[in-house]
Amino acid sequence: MPSKVSIKLEIEEDHLKRLSNLLERDKTHIEDKERIALFHILSGKDSLYQNIDKIYDFEDHTIKPECLDDGEWTSEDRKLIALAFNLYNNYRTTPLEVFSGLSKDSFLLALTGIVERVYG
């Protein structure tokens, strides 16, 4: 019998402030669901937010896929970055690669990023 799973898709105040900061810094258009989903994930975890300039170029408004080759990321960080890139421009990754082994918090962050991308 399947277990009951309850998912609460709510953004914490700190996450919302960091997201707003990234959107303002990038001057992201309100209808740019792809970039909003990208920043949603990158602002949702301290280690990603604190290293945002290694992941995203605000001057050129582009992602930095080469950052995934950097050995400083945890496995979980790397998975979330890859998912953020995928939601932004269909960067190569699979659901199994992303979701396998994520903590509950990162799993929920990944889900809310997908919801942002699909439903804006």
mmCIF file of C-alpha atoms in Angstrom:
data_model
loop_
_atom_site.group_PDB
_atom_site.id
_atom_site.type_symbol
_atom_site.label_atom_id
_atom_site.label_comp_id
_atom_site.label_asym_id
_atom_site.label_seq_id
_atom_site.Cartn_x
_atom_site.Cartn_y
_atom_site.Cartn_z
ATOM 1 C CA MET A 1 0.000 0.000 0.000
ATOM 2 C CA PRO A 2 1.417 3.436 -0.919
ATOM 3 C CA SER A 3 2.442 5.683 1.935
ATOM 4 C CA LYS A 4 0.765 9.031 2.444
ATOM 5 C CA VAL A 5 3.079 11.904 1.669
ATOM 6 C CA SER A 6 2.232 15.469 2.481
ATOM 7 C CA ILE A 7 4.196 18.199 0.719
ATOM 8 C CA LYS A 8 3.977 21.787 1.844
ATOM 9 C CA LEU A 9 5.091 24.111 -0.949
ATOM 10 C CA GLU A 10 5.808 27.265 0.979
ATOM 11 C CA ILE A 11 8.777 29.586 0.617
ATOM 12 C CA GLU A 12 10.431 30.733 3.828
ATOM 13 C CA GLU A 13 10.954 34.465 4.290
ATOM 14 C CA ASP A 14 14.773 34.268 3.992
ATOM 15 C CA HIS A 15 14.472 32.258 0.783
ATOM 16 C CA LEU A 16 12.011 34.773 -0.636
ATOM 17 C CA LYS A 17 14.376 37.671 0.184
ATOM 18 C CA ARG A 18 17.321 35.923 -1.489
ATOM 19 C CA LEU A 19 15.172 35.095 -4.522
ATOM 20 C CA SER A 20 14.040 38.714 -4.805
ATOM 21 C CA ASN A 21 17.651 39.842 -4.549
ATOM 22 C CA LEU A 22 18.744 37.599 -7.430
ATOM 23 C CA LEU A 23 15.780 38.587 -9.605
ATOM 24 C CA GLU A 24 16.505 42.277 -9.026
ATOM 25 C CA ARG A 25 20.242 41.833 -9.581
ATOM 26 C CA ASP A 26 19.566 40.099 -12.894
ATOM 27 C CA LYS A 27 16.650 42.381 -13.823
ATOM 28 C CA THR A 28 14.644 39.245 -14.605
ATOM 29 C CA HIS A 29 11.369 39.831 -16.436
ATOM 30 C CA ILE A 30 8.317 38.754 -14.419
ATOM 31 C CA GLU A 31 7.270 36.311 -17.177
ATOM 32 C CA ASP A 32 10.687 34.626 -17.479
ATOM 33 C CA LYS A 33 9.613 31.370 -15.803
ATOM 34 C CA GLU A 34 12.821 29.601 -16.782
ATOM 35 C CA ARG A 35 15.096 32.099 -15.053
ATOM 36 C CA ILE A 36 12.764 32.436 -12.047
ATOM 37 C CA ALA A 37 12.894 28.644 -11.555
ATOM 38 C CA LEU A 38 16.697 28.762 -11.843
ATOM 39 C CA PHE A 39 16.973 31.472 -9.200
ATOM 40 C CA HIS A 40 14.335 29.795 -7.027
ATOM 41 C CA ILE A 41 16.580 26.780 -6.604
ATOM 42 C CA LEU A 42 19.845 28.715 -6.364
ATOM 43 C CA SER A 43 18.430 31.012 -3.664
ATOM 44 C CA GLY A 44 16.962 28.141 -1.648
ATOM 45 C CA LYS A 45 20.192 26.716 -0.287
ATOM 46 C CA ASP A 46 22.830 28.793 1.495
ATOM 47 C CA SER A 47 25.817 27.104 -0.154
ATOM 48 C CA LEU A 48 24.423 27.858 -3.628
ATOM 49 C CA TYR A 49 23.321 31.392 -2.848
ATOM 50 C CA GLN A 50 26.657 32.294 -1.265
ATOM 51 C CA ASN A 51 28.482 31.077 -4.382
ATOM 52 C CA ILE A 52 26.040 32.433 -6.966
ATOM 53 C CA ASP A 53 28.752 34.210 -8.974
ATOM 54 C CA LYS A 54 30.439 30.844 -9.618
ATOM 55 C CA ILE A 55 27.128 29.527 -11.012
ATOM 56 C CA TYR A 56 25.625 32.477 -12.891
ATOM 57 C CA ASP A 57 27.075 35.442 -14.803
ATOM 58 C CA PHE A 58 24.919 38.478 -14.036
ATOM 59 C CA GLU A 59 26.707 40.649 -16.586
ATOM 60 C CA ASP A 60 26.045 38.285 -19.509
ATOM 61 C CA HIS A 61 22.843 36.829 -17.967
ATOM 62 C CA THR A 62 24.062 33.267 -18.529
ATOM 63 C CA ILE A 63 24.656 30.121 -16.516
ATOM 64 C CA LYS A 64 28.160 28.744 -15.996
ATOM 65 C CA PRO A 65 27.874 24.991 -16.660
ATOM 66 C CA GLU A 66 31.614 24.571 -16.125
ATOM 67 C CA CYS A 67 30.990 25.213 -12.410
ATOM 68 C CA LEU A 68 29.690 21.648 -12.166
ATOM 69 C CA ASP A 69 33.246 20.410 -12.774
ATOM 70 C CA ASP A 70 34.434 22.214 -9.650
ATOM 71 C CA GLY A 71 35.213 19.732 -6.901
ATOM 72 C CA GLU A 72 34.067 22.044 -4.108
ATOM 73 C CA TRP A 73 30.355 21.191 -4.463
ATOM 74 C CA THR A 74 28.682 18.490 -2.446
ATOM 75 C CA SER A 75 26.814 15.840 -4.424
ATOM 76 C CA GLU A 76 23.546 17.449 -3.358
ATOM 77 C CA ASP A 77 24.689 20.931 -4.438
ATOM 78 C CA ARG A 78 25.760 19.567 -7.832
ATOM 79 C CA LYS A 79 22.360 17.889 -8.318
ATOM 80 C CA LEU A 80 20.452 21.066 -7.459
ATOM 81 C CA ILE A 81 22.615 23.173 -9.773
ATOM 82 C CA ALA A 82 22.087 20.679 -12.612
ATOM 83 C CA LEU A 83 18.321 20.757 -12.019
ATOM 84 C CA ALA A 84 18.322 24.572 -11.942
ATOM 85 C CA PHE A 85 20.215 24.575 -15.252
ATOM 86 C CA ASN A 86 17.774 22.026 -16.690
ATOM 87 C CA LEU A 87 14.757 24.135 -15.755
ATOM 88 C CA TYR A 88 16.481 27.167 -17.268
ATOM 89 C CA ASN A 89 17.591 25.748 -20.621
ATOM 90 C CA ASN A 90 16.994 21.981 -20.669
ATOM 91 C CA TYR A 91 20.542 21.253 -19.476
ATOM 92 C CA ARG A 92 21.320 17.550 -19.527
ATOM 93 C CA THR A 93 20.216 15.716 -16.394
ATOM 94 C CA THR A 94 17.630 13.105 -15.541
ATOM 95 C CA PRO A 95 15.103 12.964 -12.695
ATOM 96 C CA LEU A 96 16.897 9.954 -11.226
ATOM 97 C CA GLU A 97 20.216 11.823 -11.242
ATOM 98 C CA VAL A 98 18.611 14.778 -9.495
ATOM 99 C CA PHE A 99 16.365 13.171 -6.907
ATOM 100 C CA SER A 100 18.399 10.137 -5.875
ATOM 101 C CA GLY A 101 19.852 10.752 -2.435
ATOM 102 C CA LEU A 102 18.580 14.288 -1.818
ATOM 103 C CA SER A 103 17.781 15.349 1.726
ATOM 104 C CA LYS A 104 14.139 16.161 2.476
ATOM 105 C CA ASP A 105 14.818 19.917 2.352
ATOM 106 C CA SER A 106 16.628 19.712 -0.984
ATOM 107 C CA PHE A 107 13.960 17.384 -2.376
ATOM 108 C CA LEU A 108 11.275 19.942 -1.498
ATOM 109 C CA LEU A 109 13.393 22.753 -2.944
ATOM 110 C CA ALA A 110 13.747 20.781 -6.184
ATOM 111 C CA LEU A 111 9.982 20.181 -6.323
ATOM 112 C CA THR A 112 9.130 23.831 -5.751
ATOM 113 C CA GLY A 113 11.618 24.811 -8.466
ATOM 114 C CA ILE A 114 9.808 22.524 -10.886
ATOM 115 C CA VAL A 115 6.433 23.960 -9.832
ATOM 116 C CA GLU A 116 7.778 27.492 -10.474
ATOM 117 C CA ARG A 117 8.965 26.484 -13.933
ATOM 118 C CA VAL A 118 5.783 24.690 -14.965
ATOM 119 C CA TYR A 119 3.132 26.862 -13.345
ATOM 120 C CA GLY A 120 5.019 30.111 -12.785
#
